[in-house]
Amino acid sequence: MPGCPDEGAHKAPRDRSLEGHYWFCLEHVQDYNKAWDFFSGMSQQEIENQIVRSMLWDRPTRRYDGFAALEESLHRKAWQTYNYTDKEPPKEAPGKPPPVDRNMPEFQAMAIMSLEPPLTMKVIKARYKELAKKHHPDVNGGSPESEELLKSINMAYTILRLSFEKFAELPER
């Protein structure tokens, strides 16, 4: 710690990965540890996943009965079919969900329309009609804010509709 004359004999984690450490004197390491929060910046789901992994000592669980090999073989074949490849599936960290890019236009469109997946086209159309009626400028006295909001809603609806059309064109698996 800057200005501290005592020896830094106690280590404290730099971040959640626990890879690097700071070295402090006893007084400063205690202050640092009181203020440090392992779960800072994590969503509720990430916190719950971390707690479950910690209960299992961060190790994956595996079946030891006769069906374990069959289950793994079926998982591999399903992955290969889904991804149109003969390659082996990638080894994933246990309990870690695949990353989702929340900046994709589809997720932004769902946020504008206050929708959550899974969605159907029927749900999207109903929400669009509801929002269009509520925010139409004619209903709101020609308000420029309503007009801009309606433009955003129209764009969001178009993005989601095109995504569904593209999804419908995918070959059956």
Tab-separated table of N, CA and C in Angstrom:
chain	number	residue	atom	x	y	z
A	1	MET	N	0.861	-1.168	0.000
A	1	MET	CA	0.000	0.000	0.000
A	1	MET	C	0.906	1.229	0.000
A	2	PRO	N	0.620	2.200	-0.853
A	2	PRO	CA	1.483	3.384	-0.908
A	2	PRO	C	1.583	4.071	0.446
A	3	GLY	N	2.803	4.363	0.852
A	3	GLY	CA	3.043	5.064	2.108
A	3	GLY	C	3.082	4.173	3.330
A	4	CYS	N	2.836	2.889	3.202
A	4	CYS	CA	2.843	1.982	4.351
A	4	CYS	C	4.266	1.452	4.545
A	5	PRO	N	4.825	1.619	5.742
A	5	PRO	CA	6.204	1.158	5.977
A	5	PRO	C	6.296	-0.340	6.284
A	6	ASP	N	5.169	-1.012	6.555
A	6	ASP	CA	5.195	-2.427	6.936
A	6	ASP	C	5.405	-3.329	5.726
A	7	GLU	N	5.922	-4.534	5.980
A	7	GLU	CA	6.196	-5.510	4.932
A	7	GLU	C	4.890	-6.112	4.413
A	8	GLY	N	4.794	-6.302	3.102
A	8	GLY	CA	3.625	-6.919	2.484
A	8	GLY	C	3.757	-8.432	2.517
A	9	ALA	N	3.370	-9.064	3.618
A	9	ALA	CA	3.542	-10.507	3.776
A	9	ALA	C	2.239	-11.282	3.571
A	10	HIS	N	1.146	-10.580	3.331
A	10	HIS	CA	-0.160	-11.238	3.197
A	10	HIS	C	-0.719	-10.972	1.804
A	11	LYS	N	-1.151	-12.057	1.127
A	11	LYS	CA	-1.650	-11.875	-0.233
A	11	LYS	C	-3.166	-11.777	-0.253
A	12	ALA	N	-3.655	-11.011	-1.256
A	12	ALA	CA	-5.090	-10.820	-1.460
A	12	ALA	C	-5.354	-10.928	-2.964
A	13	PRO	N	-6.484	-11.499	-3.365
A	13	PRO	CA	-6.754	-11.704	-4.798
A	13	PRO	C	-6.962	-10.384	-5.541
A	14	ARG	N	-6.459	-10.347	-6.784
A	14	ARG	CA	-6.657	-9.171	-7.637
A	14	ARG	C	-8.058	-9.160	-8.238
A	15	ASP	N	-8.530	-10.355	-8.667
A	15	ASP	CA	-9.834	-10.448	-9.311
A	15	ASP	C	-10.442	-11.822	-9.070
A	16	ARG	N	-11.601	-12.054	-9.671
A	16	ARG	CA	-12.363	-13.275	-9.457
A	16	ARG	C	-11.638	-14.524	-9.955
A	17	SER	N	-10.749	-14.392	-10.946
A	17	SER	CA	-10.044	-15.568	-11.471
A	17	SER	C	-9.046	-16.119	-10.454
A	18	LEU	N	-8.688	-15.315	-9.467
A	18	LEU	CA	-7.744	-15.694	-8.407
A	18	LEU	C	-6.373	-16.052	-8.971
A	19	GLU	N	-6.042	-15.507	-10.156
A	19	GLU	CA	-4.747	-15.775	-10.777
A	19	GLU	C	-3.651	-14.933	-10.133
A	20	GLY	N	-3.843	-13.631	-10.089
A	20	GLY	CA	-2.823	-12.742	-9.534
A	20	GLY	C	-3.206	-12.289	-8.136
A	21	HIS	N	-2.203	-11.797	-7.398
A	21	HIS	CA	-2.454	-11.363	-6.023
A	21	HIS	C	-1.739	-10.053	-5.732
A	22	TYR	N	-2.291	-9.299	-4.801
A	22	TYR	CA	-1.625	-8.146	-4.216
A	22	TYR	C	-0.984	-8.625	-2.917
A	23	TRP	N	0.048	-7.918	-2.484
A	23	TRP	CA	0.690	-8.236	-1.201
A	23	TRP	C	0.563	-7.024	-0.297
A	24	PHE	N	-0.008	-7.236	0.895
A	24	PHE	CA	-0.251	-6.162	1.848
A	24	PHE	C	0.290	-6.531	3.226
A	25	CYS	N	0.392	-5.507	4.074
A	25	CYS	CA	0.649	-5.770	5.486
A	25	CYS	C	-0.659	-6.279	6.103
A	26	LEU	N	-0.603	-6.754	7.332
A	26	LEU	CA	-1.783	-7.343	7.963
A	26	LEU	C	-2.949	-6.359	8.029
A	27	GLU	N	-2.688	-5.125	8.438
A	27	GLU	CA	-3.757	-4.144	8.585
A	27	GLU	C	-4.434	-3.852	7.238
A	28	HIS	N	-3.628	-3.664	6.193
A	28	HIS	CA	-4.196	-3.317	4.896
A	28	HIS	C	-4.857	-4.516	4.210
A	29	VAL	N	-4.368	-5.727	4.427
A	29	VAL	CA	-5.018	-6.892	3.819
A	29	VAL	C	-6.398	-7.109	4.441
A	30	GLN	N	-6.514	-6.822	5.735
A	30	GLN	CA	-7.820	-6.952	6.382
A	30	GLN	C	-8.812	-5.936	5.812
A	31	ASP	N	-8.369	-4.692	5.619
A	31	ASP	CA	-9.237	-3.666	5.035
A	31	ASP	C	-9.627	-4.035	3.602
A	32	TYR	N	-8.654	-4.512	2.823
A	32	TYR	CA	-8.919	-4.899	1.438
A	32	TYR	C	-9.925	-6.041	1.378
A	33	ASN	N	-9.735	-7.063	2.199
A	33	ASN	CA	-10.628	-8.221	2.185
A	33	ASN	C	-12.042	-7.868	2.643
A	34	LYS	N	-12.186	-6.917	3.551
A	34	LYS	CA	-13.524	-6.496	3.976
A	34	LYS	C	-14.281	-5.833	2.821
A	35	ALA	N	-13.548	-5.111	1.972
A	35	ALA	CA	-14.188	-4.373	0.888
A	35	ALA	C	-14.328	-5.195	-0.397
A	36	TRP	N	-13.588	-6.303	-0.519
A	36	TRP	CA	-13.585	-7.070	-1.770
A	36	TRP	C	-14.795	-7.982	-1.843
A	37	ASP	N	-15.495	-7.975	-3.001
A	37	ASP	CA	-16.691	-8.786	-3.197
A	37	ASP	C	-16.472	-9.698	-4.392
A	38	PHE	N	-16.385	-10.994	-4.164
A	38	PHE	CA	-16.158	-11.982	-5.220
A	38	PHE	C	-17.258	-11.921	-6.269
A	39	PHE	N	-18.502	-11.678	-5.853
A	39	PHE	CA	-19.645	-11.723	-6.755
A	39	PHE	C	-19.960	-10.377	-7.412
A	40	SER	N	-19.140	-9.372	-7.203
A	40	SER	CA	-19.381	-8.054	-7.770
A	40	SER	C	-19.422	-8.135	-9.293
A	41	GLY	N	-20.477	-7.560	-9.892
A	41	GLY	CA	-20.610	-7.526	-11.345
A	41	GLY	C	-21.230	-8.768	-11.956
A	42	MET	N	-21.623	-9.750	-11.145
A	42	MET	CA	-22.223	-10.983	-11.671
A	42	MET	C	-23.747	-10.880	-11.601
A	43	SER	N	-24.409	-11.514	-12.565
A	43	SER	CA	-25.864	-11.566	-12.532
A	43	SER	C	-26.306	-12.600	-11.490
A	44	GLN	N	-27.582	-12.598	-11.174
A	44	GLN	CA	-28.105	-13.559	-10.199
A	44	GLN	C	-27.879	-14.991	-10.669
A	45	GLN	N	-28.078	-15.249	-11.973
A	45	GLN	CA	-27.879	-16.595	-12.521
A	45	GLN	C	-26.416	-17.007	-12.427
A	46	GLU	N	-25.491	-16.088	-12.712
A	46	GLU	CA	-24.058	-16.400	-12.620
A	46	GLU	C	-23.666	-16.713	-11.177
A	47	ILE	N	-24.232	-15.989	-10.234
A	47	ILE	CA	-23.944	-16.242	-8.817
A	47	ILE	C	-24.436	-17.635	-8.431
A	48	GLU	N	-25.664	-17.982	-8.837
A	48	GLU	CA	-26.203	-19.304	-8.511
A	48	GLU	C	-25.372	-20.411	-9.150
A	49	ASN	N	-24.951	-20.224	-10.419
A	49	ASN	CA	-24.105	-21.225	-11.084
A	49	ASN	C	-22.780	-21.387	-10.354
A	50	GLN	N	-22.197	-20.284	-9.895
A	50	GLN	CA	-20.926	-20.347	-9.162
A	50	GLN	C	-21.103	-21.101	-7.849
A	51	ILE	N	-22.195	-20.880	-7.154
A	51	ILE	CA	-22.445	-21.561	-5.885
A	51	ILE	C	-22.592	-23.061	-6.110
A	52	VAL	N	-23.321	-23.456	-7.157
A	52	VAL	CA	-23.493	-24.880	-7.462
A	52	VAL	C	-22.147	-25.515	-7.808
A	53	ARG	N	-21.347	-24.821	-8.659
A	53	ARG	CA	-20.023	-25.358	-9.018
A	53	ARG	C	-19.146	-25.500	-7.781
A	54	SER	N	-19.226	-24.534	-6.868
A	54	SER	CA	-18.411	-24.586	-5.655
A	54	SER	C	-18.823	-25.742	-4.753
A	55	MET	N	-20.118	-26.056	-4.729
A	55	MET	CA	-20.572	-27.188	-3.910
A	55	MET	C	-19.999	-28.499	-4.420
A	56	LEU	N	-19.706	-28.542	-5.743
A	56	LEU	CA	-19.144	-29.753	-6.352
A	56	LEU	C	-17.638	-29.620	-6.530
A	57	TRP	N	-17.015	-28.712	-5.824
A	57	TRP	CA	-15.569	-28.472	-5.864
A	57	TRP	C	-15.097	-28.132	-7.264
A	58	ASP	N	-15.929	-27.425	-8.025
A	58	ASP	CA	-15.619	-27.020	-9.403
A	58	ASP	C	-15.213	-28.188	-10.285
A	59	ARG	N	-15.803	-29.342	-10.045
A	59	ARG	CA	-15.516	-30.524	-10.858
A	59	ARG	C	-16.807	-31.018	-11.497
A	60	PRO	N	-16.723	-31.477	-12.745
A	60	PRO	CA	-17.942	-31.992	-13.380
A	60	PRO	C	-18.342	-33.326	-12.769
A	61	THR	N	-19.617	-33.611	-12.792
A	61	THR	CA	-20.082	-34.904	-12.323
A	61	THR	C	-20.256	-35.815	-13.527
A	62	ARG	N	-19.923	-37.073	-13.368
A	62	ARG	CA	-20.035	-38.036	-14.455
A	62	ARG	C	-20.756	-39.277	-13.952
A	63	ARG	N	-21.461	-39.896	-14.882
A	63	ARG	CA	-22.145	-41.137	-14.547
A	63	ARG	C	-21.138	-42.284	-14.570
A	64	TYR	N	-21.332	-43.259	-13.717
A	64	TYR	CA	-20.439	-44.417	-13.675
A	64	TYR	C	-21.184	-45.716	-13.962
A	65	ASP	N	-22.436	-45.596	-14.421
A	65	ASP	CA	-23.172	-46.815	-14.748
A	65	ASP	C	-22.934	-47.192	-16.212
A	66	GLY	N	-23.590	-48.198	-16.693
A	66	GLY	CA	-23.378	-48.696	-18.042
A	66	GLY	C	-23.874	-47.777	-19.137
A	67	PHE	N	-24.715	-46.789	-18.811
A	67	PHE	CA	-25.274	-45.910	-19.822
A	67	PHE	C	-24.449	-44.648	-20.044
A	68	ALA	N	-23.395	-44.450	-19.277
A	68	ALA	CA	-22.597	-43.230	-19.398
A	68	ALA	C	-21.991	-43.096	-20.787
A	69	ALA	N	-21.410	-44.180	-21.313
A	69	ALA	CA	-20.790	-44.131	-22.644
A	69	ALA	C	-21.849	-43.884	-23.716
A	70	LEU	N	-23.017	-44.505	-23.580
A	70	LEU	CA	-24.099	-44.312	-24.543
A	70	LEU	C	-24.571	-42.861	-24.540
A	71	GLU	N	-24.733	-42.290	-23.364
A	71	GLU	CA	-25.181	-40.912	-23.250
A	71	GLU	C	-24.169	-39.968	-23.900
A	72	GLU	N	-22.891	-40.181	-23.655
A	72	GLU	CA	-21.857	-39.339	-24.253
A	72	GLU	C	-21.839	-39.494	-25.775
A	73	SER	N	-22.018	-40.708	-26.259
A	73	SER	CA	-22.044	-40.967	-27.699
A	73	SER	C	-23.237	-40.251	-28.349
A	74	LEU	N	-24.406	-40.321	-27.721
A	74	LEU	CA	-25.579	-39.642	-28.248
A	74	LEU	C	-25.396	-38.122	-28.251
A	75	HIS	N	-24.786	-37.596	-27.204
A	75	HIS	CA	-24.521	-36.157	-27.130
A	75	HIS	C	-23.591	-35.734	-28.274
A	76	ARG	N	-22.539	-36.522	-28.515
A	76	ARG	CA	-21.590	-36.223	-29.583
A	76	ARG	C	-22.286	-36.247	-30.947
A	77	LYS	N	-23.068	-37.295	-31.210
A	77	LYS	CA	-23.770	-37.416	-32.500
A	77	LYS	C	-24.768	-36.270	-32.698
A	78	ALA	N	-25.483	-35.915	-31.649
A	78	ALA	CA	-26.444	-34.812	-31.746
A	78	ALA	C	-25.721	-33.505	-32.058
A	79	TRP	N	-24.596	-33.259	-31.407
A	79	TRP	CA	-23.831	-32.046	-31.654
A	79	TRP	C	-23.333	-32.015	-33.098
A	80	GLN	N	-22.820	-33.136	-33.573
A	80	GLN	CA	-22.319	-33.203	-34.945
A	80	GLN	C	-23.439	-32.966	-35.957
A	81	THR	N	-24.611	-33.546	-35.720
A	81	THR	CA	-25.745	-33.355	-36.623
A	81	THR	C	-26.198	-31.900	-36.613
A	82	TYR	N	-26.319	-31.328	-35.442
A	82	TYR	CA	-26.775	-29.946	-35.301
A	82	TYR	C	-25.823	-28.972	-35.977
A	83	ASN	N	-24.516	-29.262	-35.919
A	83	ASN	CA	-23.504	-28.365	-36.478
A	83	ASN	C	-23.026	-28.774	-37.874
A	84	TYR	N	-23.672	-29.780	-38.467
A	84	TYR	CA	-23.328	-30.230	-39.822
A	84	TYR	C	-21.830	-30.513	-39.973
A	85	THR	N	-21.272	-31.315	-39.103
A	85	THR	CA	-19.846	-31.619	-39.127
A	85	THR	C	-19.591	-33.016	-38.586
A	86	ASP	N	-18.398	-33.543	-38.883
A	86	ASP	CA	-17.969	-34.816	-38.311
A	86	ASP	C	-16.920	-34.601	-37.228
A	87	LYS	N	-16.598	-33.340	-36.940
A	87	LYS	CA	-15.599	-33.023	-35.920
A	87	LYS	C	-16.142	-33.362	-34.535
A	88	GLU	N	-15.221	-33.502	-33.598
A	88	GLU	CA	-15.612	-33.750	-32.207
A	88	GLU	C	-16.126	-32.444	-31.590
A	89	PRO	N	-17.119	-32.537	-30.707
A	89	PRO	CA	-17.607	-31.308	-30.055
A	89	PRO	C	-16.522	-30.717	-29.161
A	90	PRO	N	-16.524	-29.393	-28.982
A	90	PRO	CA	-15.520	-28.774	-28.117
A	90	PRO	C	-15.753	-29.155	-26.662
A	91	LYS	N	-14.674	-29.236	-25.927
A	91	LYS	CA	-14.771	-29.500	-24.490
A	91	LYS	C	-15.145	-28.198	-23.806
A	92	GLU	N	-16.224	-28.213	-23.064
A	92	GLU	CA	-16.722	-27.014	-22.409
A	92	GLU	C	-16.461	-27.087	-20.916
A	93	ALA	N	-16.348	-25.910	-20.320
A	93	ALA	CA	-16.208	-25.841	-18.872
A	93	ALA	C	-17.521	-26.309	-18.250
A	94	PRO	N	-17.467	-27.096	-17.180
A	94	PRO	CA	-18.698	-27.614	-16.580
A	94	PRO	C	-19.570	-26.498	-16.027
A	95	GLY	N	-20.858	-26.594	-16.334
A	95	GLY	CA	-21.823	-25.656	-15.770
A	95	GLY	C	-21.782	-24.270	-16.383
A	96	LYS	N	-20.913	-24.056	-17.379
A	96	LYS	CA	-20.806	-22.730	-17.970
A	96	LYS	C	-21.690	-22.666	-19.209
A	97	PRO	N	-22.697	-21.801	-19.220
A	97	PRO	CA	-23.568	-21.709	-20.382
A	97	PRO	C	-22.824	-21.060	-21.546
A	98	PRO	N	-23.260	-21.340	-22.777
A	98	PRO	CA	-22.604	-20.721	-23.916
A	98	PRO	C	-22.795	-19.211	-23.870
A	99	PRO	N	-21.819	-18.464	-24.355
A	99	PRO	CA	-21.950	-17.006	-24.298
A	99	PRO	C	-23.067	-16.520	-25.215
A	100	VAL	N	-23.781	-15.530	-24.758
A	100	VAL	CA	-24.859	-14.938	-25.535
A	100	VAL	C	-24.504	-13.478	-25.743
A	101	ASP	N	-24.519	-13.043	-27.000
A	101	ASP	CA	-24.212	-11.660	-27.319
A	101	ASP	C	-25.486	-10.834	-27.182
A	102	ARG	N	-25.609	-10.126	-26.078
A	102	ARG	CA	-26.810	-9.330	-25.815
A	102	ARG	C	-26.861	-8.069	-26.682
A	103	ASN	N	-25.798	-7.805	-27.458
A	103	ASN	CA	-25.793	-6.643	-28.329
A	103	ASN	C	-26.294	-6.975	-29.729
A	104	MET	N	-26.740	-8.211	-29.935
A	104	MET	CA	-27.281	-8.587	-31.228
A	104	MET	C	-28.561	-7.791	-31.478
A	105	PRO	N	-28.856	-7.458	-32.749
A	105	PRO	CA	-30.065	-6.670	-33.041
A	105	PRO	C	-31.346	-7.323	-32.523
A	106	GLU	N	-31.394	-8.662	-32.558
A	106	GLU	CA	-32.599	-9.345	-32.092
A	106	GLU	C	-32.834	-9.104	-30.598
A	107	PHE	N	-31.761	-9.148	-29.790
A	107	PHE	CA	-31.914	-8.912	-28.356
A	107	PHE	C	-32.275	-7.455	-28.082
A	108	GLN	N	-31.690	-6.542	-28.850
A	108	GLN	CA	-32.037	-5.131	-28.674
A	108	GLN	C	-33.490	-4.880	-29.063
A	109	ALA	N	-33.935	-5.547	-30.126
A	109	ALA	CA	-35.333	-5.403	-30.548
A	109	ALA	C	-36.274	-5.947	-29.480
A	110	MET	N	-35.925	-7.088	-28.892
A	110	MET	CA	-36.765	-7.645	-27.823
A	110	MET	C	-36.816	-6.688	-26.634
A	111	ALA	N	-35.704	-6.029	-26.332
A	111	ALA	CA	-35.675	-5.074	-25.218
A	111	ALA	C	-36.576	-3.876	-25.506
A	112	ILE	N	-36.536	-3.379	-26.733
A	112	ILE	CA	-37.389	-2.236	-27.093
A	112	ILE	C	-38.855	-2.596	-26.919
A	113	MET	N	-39.214	-3.826	-27.292
A	113	MET	CA	-40.613	-4.246	-27.209
A	113	MET	C	-40.955	-4.909	-25.867
A	114	SER	N	-40.000	-4.925	-24.938
A	114	SER	CA	-40.178	-5.530	-23.605
A	114	SER	C	-40.616	-6.987	-23.711
A	115	LEU	N	-39.885	-7.764	-24.514
A	115	LEU	CA	-40.171	-9.180	-24.704
A	115	LEU	C	-39.012	-10.017	-24.195
A	116	GLU	N	-39.299	-11.238	-23.788
A	116	GLU	CA	-38.297	-12.192	-23.320
A	116	GLU	C	-38.420	-13.481	-24.119
A	117	PRO	N	-37.296	-14.120	-24.452
A	117	PRO	CA	-37.386	-15.414	-25.152
A	117	PRO	C	-37.898	-16.489	-24.212
A	118	PRO	N	-38.467	-17.544	-24.708
A	118	PRO	CA	-38.715	-17.891	-26.102
A	118	PRO	C	-39.934	-17.135	-26.625
A	119	LEU	N	-39.917	-16.864	-27.937
A	119	LEU	CA	-40.975	-16.080	-28.560
A	119	LEU	C	-41.609	-16.835	-29.720
A	120	THR	N	-42.840	-16.455	-30.007
A	120	THR	CA	-43.507	-16.921	-31.224
A	120	THR	C	-43.887	-15.685	-32.013
A	121	MET	N	-44.142	-15.872	-33.294
A	121	MET	CA	-44.532	-14.739	-34.128
A	121	MET	C	-45.861	-14.160	-33.658
A	122	LYS	N	-46.731	-15.000	-33.133
A	122	LYS	CA	-48.025	-14.548	-32.626
A	122	LYS	C	-47.835	-13.574	-31.448
A	123	VAL	N	-46.910	-13.896	-30.555
A	123	VAL	CA	-46.629	-13.037	-29.395
A	123	VAL	C	-46.026	-11.712	-29.852
A	124	ILE	N	-45.114	-11.778	-30.815
A	124	ILE	CA	-44.465	-10.562	-31.313
A	124	ILE	C	-45.496	-9.646	-31.977
A	125	LYS	N	-46.375	-10.205	-32.807
A	125	LYS	CA	-47.399	-9.398	-33.482
A	125	LYS	C	-48.343	-8.750	-32.479
A	126	ALA	N	-48.753	-9.517	-31.470
A	126	ALA	CA	-49.673	-8.974	-30.467
A	126	ALA	C	-49.018	-7.820	-29.707
A	127	ARG	N	-47.752	-7.986	-29.334
A	127	ARG	CA	-47.041	-6.925	-28.599
A	127	ARG	C	-46.847	-5.698	-29.494
A	128	TYR	N	-46.541	-5.934	-30.776
A	128	TYR	CA	-46.360	-4.825	-31.717
A	128	TYR	C	-47.648	-4.014	-31.841
A	129	LYS	N	-48.778	-4.695	-32.022
A	129	LYS	CA	-50.056	-3.994	-32.159
A	129	LYS	C	-50.370	-3.183	-30.902
A	130	GLU	N	-50.101	-3.781	-29.750
A	130	GLU	CA	-50.361	-3.095	-28.479
A	130	GLU	C	-49.517	-1.824	-28.363
A	131	LEU	N	-48.216	-1.934	-28.670
A	131	LEU	CA	-47.325	-0.775	-28.553
A	131	LEU	C	-47.623	0.277	-29.617
A	132	ALA	N	-47.955	-0.170	-30.832
A	132	ALA	CA	-48.259	0.775	-31.912
A	132	ALA	C	-49.497	1.606	-31.570
A	133	LYS	N	-50.515	0.965	-31.011
A	133	LYS	CA	-51.723	1.709	-30.622
A	133	LYS	C	-51.424	2.687	-29.492
A	134	LYS	N	-50.609	2.256	-28.546
A	134	LYS	CA	-50.312	3.084	-27.367
A	134	LYS	C	-49.450	4.294	-27.723
A	135	HIS	N	-48.478	4.124	-28.628
A	135	HIS	CA	-47.503	5.185	-28.892
A	135	HIS	C	-47.688	5.876	-30.240
A	136	HIS	N	-48.807	5.669	-30.903
A	136	HIS	CA	-49.030	6.324	-32.190
A	136	HIS	C	-49.154	7.831	-31.954
A	137	PRO	N	-48.501	8.661	-32.798
A	137	PRO	CA	-48.539	10.119	-32.593
A	137	PRO	C	-49.941	10.708	-32.653
A	138	ASP	N	-50.829	10.127	-33.453
A	138	ASP	CA	-52.199	10.644	-33.533
A	138	ASP	C	-52.932	10.491	-32.203
A	139	VAL	N	-52.620	9.420	-31.484
A	139	VAL	CA	-53.254	9.187	-30.187
A	139	VAL	C	-52.645	10.103	-29.122
A	140	ASN	N	-51.378	10.495	-29.320
A	140	ASN	CA	-50.656	11.294	-28.335
A	140	ASN	C	-50.503	12.755	-28.759
A	141	GLY	N	-51.448	13.259	-29.519
A	141	GLY	CA	-51.452	14.683	-29.875
A	141	GLY	C	-50.288	15.105	-30.755
A	142	GLY	N	-49.781	14.241	-31.606
A	142	GLY	CA	-48.683	14.597	-32.510
A	142	GLY	C	-47.348	14.744	-31.820
A	143	SER	N	-47.191	14.134	-30.700
A	143	SER	CA	-45.951	14.237	-29.907
A	143	SER	C	-44.747	13.704	-30.687
A	144	PRO	N	-43.661	14.502	-30.785
A	144	PRO	CA	-42.465	14.027	-31.488
A	144	PRO	C	-41.809	12.841	-30.775
A	145	GLU	N	-41.920	12.792	-29.439
A	145	GLU	CA	-41.356	11.663	-28.689
A	145	GLU	C	-42.080	10.369	-29.058
A	146	SER	N	-43.410	10.457	-29.169
A	146	SER	CA	-44.196	9.283	-29.554
A	146	SER	C	-43.835	8.828	-30.961
A	147	GLU	N	-43.612	9.795	-31.846
A	147	GLU	CA	-43.248	9.451	-33.222
A	147	GLU	C	-41.908	8.708	-33.261
A	148	GLU	N	-40.922	9.195	-32.504
A	148	GLU	CA	-39.608	8.530	-32.461
A	148	GLU	C	-39.715	7.140	-31.837
A	149	LEU	N	-40.508	7.025	-30.779
A	149	LEU	CA	-40.690	5.734	-30.127
A	149	LEU	C	-41.384	4.751	-31.071
A	150	LEU	N	-42.367	5.223	-31.820
A	150	LEU	CA	-43.056	4.358	-32.781
A	150	LEU	C	-42.094	3.896	-33.880
A	151	LYS	N	-41.184	4.770	-34.306
A	151	LYS	CA	-40.175	4.377	-35.291
A	151	LYS	C	-39.297	3.254	-34.740
A	152	SER	N	-38.897	3.377	-33.478
A	152	SER	CA	-38.084	2.328	-32.844
A	152	SER	C	-38.856	1.022	-32.742
A	153	ILE	N	-40.118	1.101	-32.395
A	153	ILE	CA	-40.965	-0.091	-32.287
A	153	ILE	C	-41.128	-0.753	-33.653
A	154	ASN	N	-41.339	0.045	-34.697
A	154	ASN	CA	-41.458	-0.497	-36.051
A	154	ASN	C	-40.170	-1.201	-36.472
A	155	MET	N	-39.032	-0.584	-36.176
A	155	MET	CA	-37.746	-1.185	-36.529
A	155	MET	C	-37.547	-2.488	-35.763
A	156	ALA	N	-37.881	-2.496	-34.483
A	156	ALA	CA	-37.735	-3.708	-33.672
A	156	ALA	C	-38.619	-4.831	-34.216
A	157	TYR	N	-39.851	-4.485	-34.574
A	157	TYR	CA	-40.770	-5.484	-35.138
A	157	TYR	C	-40.217	-6.050	-36.442
A	158	THR	N	-39.688	-5.178	-37.288
A	158	THR	CA	-39.119	-5.623	-38.572
A	158	THR	C	-37.946	-6.576	-38.349
A	159	ILE	N	-37.076	-6.242	-37.414
A	159	ILE	CA	-35.918	-7.103	-37.117
A	159	ILE	C	-36.381	-8.475	-36.651
A	160	LEU	N	-37.339	-8.510	-35.730
A	160	LEU	CA	-37.819	-9.791	-35.214
A	160	LEU	C	-38.568	-10.586	-36.282
A	161	ARG	N	-39.350	-9.909	-37.118
A	161	ARG	CA	-40.082	-10.591	-38.183
A	161	ARG	C	-39.107	-11.212	-39.185
A	162	LEU	N	-38.084	-10.453	-39.578
A	162	LEU	CA	-37.090	-10.979	-40.523
A	162	LEU	C	-36.306	-12.144	-39.924
A	163	SER	N	-36.026	-12.066	-38.645
A	163	SER	CA	-35.327	-13.171	-37.972
A	163	SER	C	-36.171	-14.430	-37.988
A	164	PHE	N	-37.478	-14.271	-37.751
A	164	PHE	CA	-38.367	-15.437	-37.790
A	164	PHE	C	-38.472	-16.009	-39.189
A	165	GLU	N	-38.527	-15.143	-40.215
A	165	GLU	CA	-38.585	-15.628	-41.589
A	165	GLU	C	-37.316	-16.393	-41.943
A	166	LYS	N	-36.184	-15.869	-41.510
A	166	LYS	CA	-34.905	-16.553	-41.762
A	166	LYS	C	-34.881	-17.895	-41.029
A	167	PHE	N	-35.381	-17.903	-39.797
A	167	PHE	CA	-35.427	-19.140	-39.009
A	167	PHE	C	-36.315	-20.184	-39.682
A	168	ALA	N	-37.435	-19.746	-40.261
A	168	ALA	CA	-38.373	-20.656	-40.903
A	168	ALA	C	-37.782	-21.281	-42.164
A	169	GLU	N	-36.800	-20.589	-42.782
A	169	GLU	CA	-36.182	-21.103	-44.001
A	169	GLU	C	-35.112	-22.157	-43.730
A	170	LEU	N	-34.672	-22.276	-42.479
A	170	LEU	CA	-33.630	-23.266	-42.166
A	170	LEU	C	-34.130	-24.671	-42.432
A	171	PRO	N	-33.261	-25.557	-42.929
A	171	PRO	CA	-33.691	-26.929	-43.199
A	171	PRO	C	-34.003	-27.668	-41.903
A	172	GLU	N	-34.900	-28.620	-41.995
A	172	GLU	CA	-35.233	-29.460	-40.838
A	172	GLU	C	-34.010	-30.256	-40.427
A	173	ARG	N	-33.858	-30.457	-39.136
A	173	ARG	CA	-32.698	-31.210	-38.652
A	173	ARG	C	-33.122	-32.543	-38.145
